[in-house]
mmCIF file of C-alpha atoms and ligand atoms in Angstrom:
data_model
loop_
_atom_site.group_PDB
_atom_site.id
_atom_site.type_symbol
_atom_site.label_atom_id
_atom_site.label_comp_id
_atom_site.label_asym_id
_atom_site.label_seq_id
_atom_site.Cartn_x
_atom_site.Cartn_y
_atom_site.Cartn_z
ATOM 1 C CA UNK B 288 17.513 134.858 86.432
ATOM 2 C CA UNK B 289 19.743 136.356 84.035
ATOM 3 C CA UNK B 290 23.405 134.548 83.553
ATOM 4 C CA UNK B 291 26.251 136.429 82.227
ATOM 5 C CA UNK B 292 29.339 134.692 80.860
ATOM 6 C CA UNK B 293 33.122 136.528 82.121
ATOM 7 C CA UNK B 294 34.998 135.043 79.476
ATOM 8 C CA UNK B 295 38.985 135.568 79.309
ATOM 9 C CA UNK B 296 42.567 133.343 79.585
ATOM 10 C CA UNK B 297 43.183 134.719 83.113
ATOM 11 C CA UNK B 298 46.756 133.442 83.230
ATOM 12 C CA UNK B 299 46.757 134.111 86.173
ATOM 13 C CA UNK B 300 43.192 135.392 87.837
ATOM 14 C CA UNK B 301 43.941 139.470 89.438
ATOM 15 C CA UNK B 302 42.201 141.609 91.522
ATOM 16 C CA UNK B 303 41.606 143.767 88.194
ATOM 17 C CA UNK B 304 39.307 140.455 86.674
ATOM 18 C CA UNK B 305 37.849 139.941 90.614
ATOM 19 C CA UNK B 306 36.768 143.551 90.615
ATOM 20 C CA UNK B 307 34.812 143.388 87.160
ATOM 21 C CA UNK B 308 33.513 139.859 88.297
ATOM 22 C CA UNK B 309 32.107 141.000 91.273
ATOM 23 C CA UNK B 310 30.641 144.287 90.023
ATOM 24 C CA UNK B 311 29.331 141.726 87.169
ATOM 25 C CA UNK B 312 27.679 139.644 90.229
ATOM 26 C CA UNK B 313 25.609 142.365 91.538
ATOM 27 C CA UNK B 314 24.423 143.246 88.228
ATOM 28 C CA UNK B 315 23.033 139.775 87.194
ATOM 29 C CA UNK B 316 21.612 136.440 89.156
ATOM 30 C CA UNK B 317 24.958 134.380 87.981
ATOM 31 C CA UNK B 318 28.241 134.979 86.520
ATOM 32 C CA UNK B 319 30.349 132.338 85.050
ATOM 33 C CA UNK B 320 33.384 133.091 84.650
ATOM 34 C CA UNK B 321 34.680 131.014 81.394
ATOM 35 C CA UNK B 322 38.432 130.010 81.185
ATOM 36 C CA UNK B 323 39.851 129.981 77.945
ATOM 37 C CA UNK B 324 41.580 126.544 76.988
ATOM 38 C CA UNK B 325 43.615 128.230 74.265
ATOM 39 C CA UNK B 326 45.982 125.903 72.870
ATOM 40 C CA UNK B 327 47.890 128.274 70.587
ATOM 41 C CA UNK B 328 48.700 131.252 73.179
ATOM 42 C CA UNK B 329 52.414 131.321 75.403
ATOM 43 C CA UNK B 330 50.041 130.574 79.077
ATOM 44 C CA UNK B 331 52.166 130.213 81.983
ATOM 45 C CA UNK B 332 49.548 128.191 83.874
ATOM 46 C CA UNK B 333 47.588 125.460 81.903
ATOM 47 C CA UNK B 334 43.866 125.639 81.926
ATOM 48 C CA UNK B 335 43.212 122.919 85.188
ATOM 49 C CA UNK B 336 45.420 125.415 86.978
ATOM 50 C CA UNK B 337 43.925 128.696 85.581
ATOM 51 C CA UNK B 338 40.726 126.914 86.420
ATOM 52 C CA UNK B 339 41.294 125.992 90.052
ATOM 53 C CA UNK B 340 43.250 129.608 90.583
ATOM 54 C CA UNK B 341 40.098 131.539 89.825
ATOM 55 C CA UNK B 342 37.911 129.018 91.738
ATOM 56 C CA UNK B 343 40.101 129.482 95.112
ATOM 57 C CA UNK B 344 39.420 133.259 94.494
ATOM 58 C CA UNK B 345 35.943 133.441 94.162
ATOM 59 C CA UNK B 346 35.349 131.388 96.753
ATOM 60 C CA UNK B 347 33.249 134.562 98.492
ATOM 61 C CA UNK B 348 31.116 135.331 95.795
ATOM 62 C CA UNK B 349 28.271 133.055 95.940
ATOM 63 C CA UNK B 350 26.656 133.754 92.388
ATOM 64 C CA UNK B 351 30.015 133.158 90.706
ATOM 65 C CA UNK B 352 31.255 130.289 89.053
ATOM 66 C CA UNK B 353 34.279 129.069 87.013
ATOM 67 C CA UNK B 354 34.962 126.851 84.590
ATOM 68 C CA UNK B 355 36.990 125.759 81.161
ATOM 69 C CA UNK B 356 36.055 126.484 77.960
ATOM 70 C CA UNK B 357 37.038 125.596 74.319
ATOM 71 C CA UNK B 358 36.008 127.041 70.890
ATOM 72 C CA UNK B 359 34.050 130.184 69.872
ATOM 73 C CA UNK B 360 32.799 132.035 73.214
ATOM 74 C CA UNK B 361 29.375 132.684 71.461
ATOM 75 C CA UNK B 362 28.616 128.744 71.256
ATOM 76 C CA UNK B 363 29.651 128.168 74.961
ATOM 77 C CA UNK B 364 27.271 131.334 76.315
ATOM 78 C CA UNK B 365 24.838 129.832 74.303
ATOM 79 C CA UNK B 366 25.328 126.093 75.749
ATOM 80 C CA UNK B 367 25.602 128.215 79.032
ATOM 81 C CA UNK B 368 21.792 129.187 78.084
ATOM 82 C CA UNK B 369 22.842 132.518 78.427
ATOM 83 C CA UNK B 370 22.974 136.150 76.251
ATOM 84 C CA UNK B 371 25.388 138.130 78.089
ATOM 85 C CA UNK B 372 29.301 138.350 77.557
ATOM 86 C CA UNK B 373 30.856 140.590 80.609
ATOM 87 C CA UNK B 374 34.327 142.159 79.305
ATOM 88 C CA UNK B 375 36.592 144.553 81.213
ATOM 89 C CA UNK B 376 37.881 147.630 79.540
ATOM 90 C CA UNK B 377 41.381 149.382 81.006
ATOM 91 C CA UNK B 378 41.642 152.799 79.562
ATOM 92 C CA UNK B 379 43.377 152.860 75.781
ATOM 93 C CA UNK B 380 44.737 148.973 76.025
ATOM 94 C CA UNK B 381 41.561 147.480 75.616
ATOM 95 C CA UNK B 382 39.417 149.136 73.650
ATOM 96 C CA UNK B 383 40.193 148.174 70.264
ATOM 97 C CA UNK B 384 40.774 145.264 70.787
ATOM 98 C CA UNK B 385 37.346 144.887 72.664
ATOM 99 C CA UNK B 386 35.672 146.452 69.593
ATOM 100 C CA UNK B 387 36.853 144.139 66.824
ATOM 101 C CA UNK B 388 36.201 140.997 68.750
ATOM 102 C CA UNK B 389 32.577 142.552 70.155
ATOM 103 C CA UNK B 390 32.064 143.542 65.832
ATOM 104 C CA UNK B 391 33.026 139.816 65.278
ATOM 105 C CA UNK B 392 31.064 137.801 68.071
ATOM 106 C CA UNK B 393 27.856 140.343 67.155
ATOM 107 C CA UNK B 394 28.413 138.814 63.246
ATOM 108 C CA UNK B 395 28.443 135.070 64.771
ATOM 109 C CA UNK B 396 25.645 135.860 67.256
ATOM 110 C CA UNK B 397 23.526 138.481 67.315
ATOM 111 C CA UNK B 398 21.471 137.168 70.024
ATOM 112 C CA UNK B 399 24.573 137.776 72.502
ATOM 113 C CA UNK B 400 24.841 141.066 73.968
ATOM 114 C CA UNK B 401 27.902 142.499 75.107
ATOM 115 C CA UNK B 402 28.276 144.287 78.751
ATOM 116 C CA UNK B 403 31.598 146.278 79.654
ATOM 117 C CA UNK B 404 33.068 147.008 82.459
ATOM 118 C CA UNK B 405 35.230 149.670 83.122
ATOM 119 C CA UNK B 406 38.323 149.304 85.628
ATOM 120 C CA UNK B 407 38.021 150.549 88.635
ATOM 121 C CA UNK B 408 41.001 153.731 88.625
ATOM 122 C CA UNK B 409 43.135 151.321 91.133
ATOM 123 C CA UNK B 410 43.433 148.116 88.984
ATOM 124 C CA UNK B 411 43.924 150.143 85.693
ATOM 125 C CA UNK B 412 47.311 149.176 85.431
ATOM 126 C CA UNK B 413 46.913 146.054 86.501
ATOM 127 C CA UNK B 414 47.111 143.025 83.797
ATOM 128 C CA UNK B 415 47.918 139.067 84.060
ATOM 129 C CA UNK B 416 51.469 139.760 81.694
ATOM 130 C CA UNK B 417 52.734 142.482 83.697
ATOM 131 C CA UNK B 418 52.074 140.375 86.703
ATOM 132 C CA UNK B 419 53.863 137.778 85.304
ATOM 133 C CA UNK B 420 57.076 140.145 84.944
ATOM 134 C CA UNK B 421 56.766 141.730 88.369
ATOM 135 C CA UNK B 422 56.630 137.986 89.557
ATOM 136 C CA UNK B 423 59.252 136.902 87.366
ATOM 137 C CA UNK B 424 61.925 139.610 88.735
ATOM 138 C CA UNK B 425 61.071 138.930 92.233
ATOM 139 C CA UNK B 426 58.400 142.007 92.823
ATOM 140 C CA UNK B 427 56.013 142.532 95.643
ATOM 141 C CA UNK B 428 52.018 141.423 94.314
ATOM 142 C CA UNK B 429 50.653 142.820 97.420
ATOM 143 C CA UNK B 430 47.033 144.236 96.569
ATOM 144 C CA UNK B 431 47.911 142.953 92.829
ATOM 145 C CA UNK B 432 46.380 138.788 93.100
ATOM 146 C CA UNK B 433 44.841 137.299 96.372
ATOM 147 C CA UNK B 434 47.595 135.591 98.296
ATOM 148 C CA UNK B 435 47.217 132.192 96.640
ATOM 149 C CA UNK B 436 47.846 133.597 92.983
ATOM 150 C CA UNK B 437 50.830 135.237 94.300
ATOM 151 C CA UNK B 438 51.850 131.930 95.946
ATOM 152 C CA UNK B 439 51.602 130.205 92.614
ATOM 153 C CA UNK B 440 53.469 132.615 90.692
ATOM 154 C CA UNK B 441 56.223 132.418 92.819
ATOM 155 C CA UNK B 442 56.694 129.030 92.741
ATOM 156 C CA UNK B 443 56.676 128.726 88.932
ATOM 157 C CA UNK B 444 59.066 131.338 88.641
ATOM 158 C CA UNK B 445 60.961 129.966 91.910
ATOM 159 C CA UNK B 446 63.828 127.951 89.866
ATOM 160 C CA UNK B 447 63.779 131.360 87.062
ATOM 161 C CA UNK B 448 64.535 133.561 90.425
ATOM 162 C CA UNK B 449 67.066 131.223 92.299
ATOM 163 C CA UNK B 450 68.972 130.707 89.022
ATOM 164 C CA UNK B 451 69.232 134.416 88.483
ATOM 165 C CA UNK B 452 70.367 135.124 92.610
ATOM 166 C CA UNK B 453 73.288 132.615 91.783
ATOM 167 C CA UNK B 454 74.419 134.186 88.486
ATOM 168 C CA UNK B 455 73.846 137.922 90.282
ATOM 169 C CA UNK B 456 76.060 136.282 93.210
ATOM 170 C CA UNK B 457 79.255 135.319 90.904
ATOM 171 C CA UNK B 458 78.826 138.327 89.280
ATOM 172 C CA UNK B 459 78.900 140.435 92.302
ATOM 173 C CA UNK B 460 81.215 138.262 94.565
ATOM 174 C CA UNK B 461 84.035 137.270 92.094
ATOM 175 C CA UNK B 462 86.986 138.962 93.019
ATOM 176 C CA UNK B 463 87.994 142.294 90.160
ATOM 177 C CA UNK B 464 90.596 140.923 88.074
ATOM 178 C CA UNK B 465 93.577 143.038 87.533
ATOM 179 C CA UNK B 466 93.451 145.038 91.325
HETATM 180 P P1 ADP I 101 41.954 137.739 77.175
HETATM 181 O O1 ADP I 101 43.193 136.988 76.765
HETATM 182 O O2 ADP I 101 40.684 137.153 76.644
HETATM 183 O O3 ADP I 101 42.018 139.225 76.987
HETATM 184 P P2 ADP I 101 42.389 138.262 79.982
HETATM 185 O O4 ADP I 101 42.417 137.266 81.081
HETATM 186 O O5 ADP I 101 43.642 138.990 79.682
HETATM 187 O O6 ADP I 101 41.841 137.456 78.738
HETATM 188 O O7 ADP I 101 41.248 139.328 80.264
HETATM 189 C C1 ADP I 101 39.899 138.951 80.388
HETATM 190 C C2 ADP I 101 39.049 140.210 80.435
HETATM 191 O O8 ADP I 101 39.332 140.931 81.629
HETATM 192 C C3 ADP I 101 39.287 141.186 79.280
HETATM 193 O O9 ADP I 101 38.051 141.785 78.945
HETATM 194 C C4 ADP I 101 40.227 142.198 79.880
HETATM 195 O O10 ADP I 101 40.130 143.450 79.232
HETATM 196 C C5 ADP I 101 39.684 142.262 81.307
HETATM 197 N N1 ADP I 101 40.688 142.744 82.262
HETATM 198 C C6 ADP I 101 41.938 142.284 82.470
HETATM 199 N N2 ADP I 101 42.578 142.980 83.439
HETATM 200 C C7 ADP I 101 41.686 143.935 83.858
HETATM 201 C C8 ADP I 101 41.732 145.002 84.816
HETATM 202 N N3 ADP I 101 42.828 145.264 85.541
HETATM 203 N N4 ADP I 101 40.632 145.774 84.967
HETATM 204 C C9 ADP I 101 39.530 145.541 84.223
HETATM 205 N N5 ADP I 101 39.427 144.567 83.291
HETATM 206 C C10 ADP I 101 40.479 143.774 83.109
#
């Protein structure tokens, strides 16, 4: 049974990495899907919660699994006893990106093979920061995160949105000085 790692920060988990880990699922006997515990990157959820966001979401898929990860990706696929790294590609955003790391991890292990995915068209434009904005401003996330993510975002952001309702409220509501 082949296992293929789905590593990433997923910060927070969207329908764009759900559609490339279930597409990844009916390709090989079990997915993991590998949560980066990156200390050094801005996250807005830390790794217990990234961890138990993703979990909640693939609660459906029964060959998918989550869990934390620290240091190189190519020694945790290996500890994994797996060869496969699953990455997504969005059109233009990714791919360079994609290439120098995939250049890099094929110097460190050359053993590891590297599968991606392509977006579906739908979730192209769909990525964990610009979620983050869209949740930050107040913005709909329907068909963007399962309910729960969306339910988490908003109540990280909830003090960041009521503070800007009362600020857009004086604004608005203080009477014009000078009529
Ligand atoms: P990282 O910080 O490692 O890029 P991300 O959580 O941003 O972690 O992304 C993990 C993987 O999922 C990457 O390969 C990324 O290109 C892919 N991905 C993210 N969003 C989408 C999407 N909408 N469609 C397809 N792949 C995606």
């Amino acid at each position: 049974m082949t296992i293929a790692v789905y590593p990433g920060s997923f910060d927070p988990i969207t329908n764009g990495h759900l559609d490339i880990a279930e597409r990844a699922a009916s390709l090989f006997g079990t997915v993991i899907i590998a949560v980066y515990d990156r200390p050094d990157k801005n996250l807005l959820f830390n790794v217990e919660e990234r961890v138990a966001l993703a979990t909640d979401a693939v609660a459906g898929m029964p060959n998918v699994s989550v869990t934390a990860f620290s240091g190189l990706v190519v020694d945790f696929i290996r500890r994994m006893k797996s060869g496969v790294m699953i990455r997504g590609l969005r059109a233009n955003s990714d791919f360079e990106r994609e290439f120098e790391m995939a250049l890099m991890n094929h110097k460190l292990a050359p053993d590891i093979e590297l599968v991606c995915l392509m977006t579906s068209a739908r979730y192209q434009f769909i990525s964990s920061s610009v979620i983050k904005e869209v949740a930050r401003l107040g913005g709909c996330l329907d068909g963007m995160v399962p309910q729960h993510v969306a339910t988490a975002l908003l109540t990280k952001y909830a003090d960041y949105i009521r503070d800007v309702e009362k600020r857009a409220a004086r604004q608005y509501n203080s009477p014009i000085k000078g009529a």
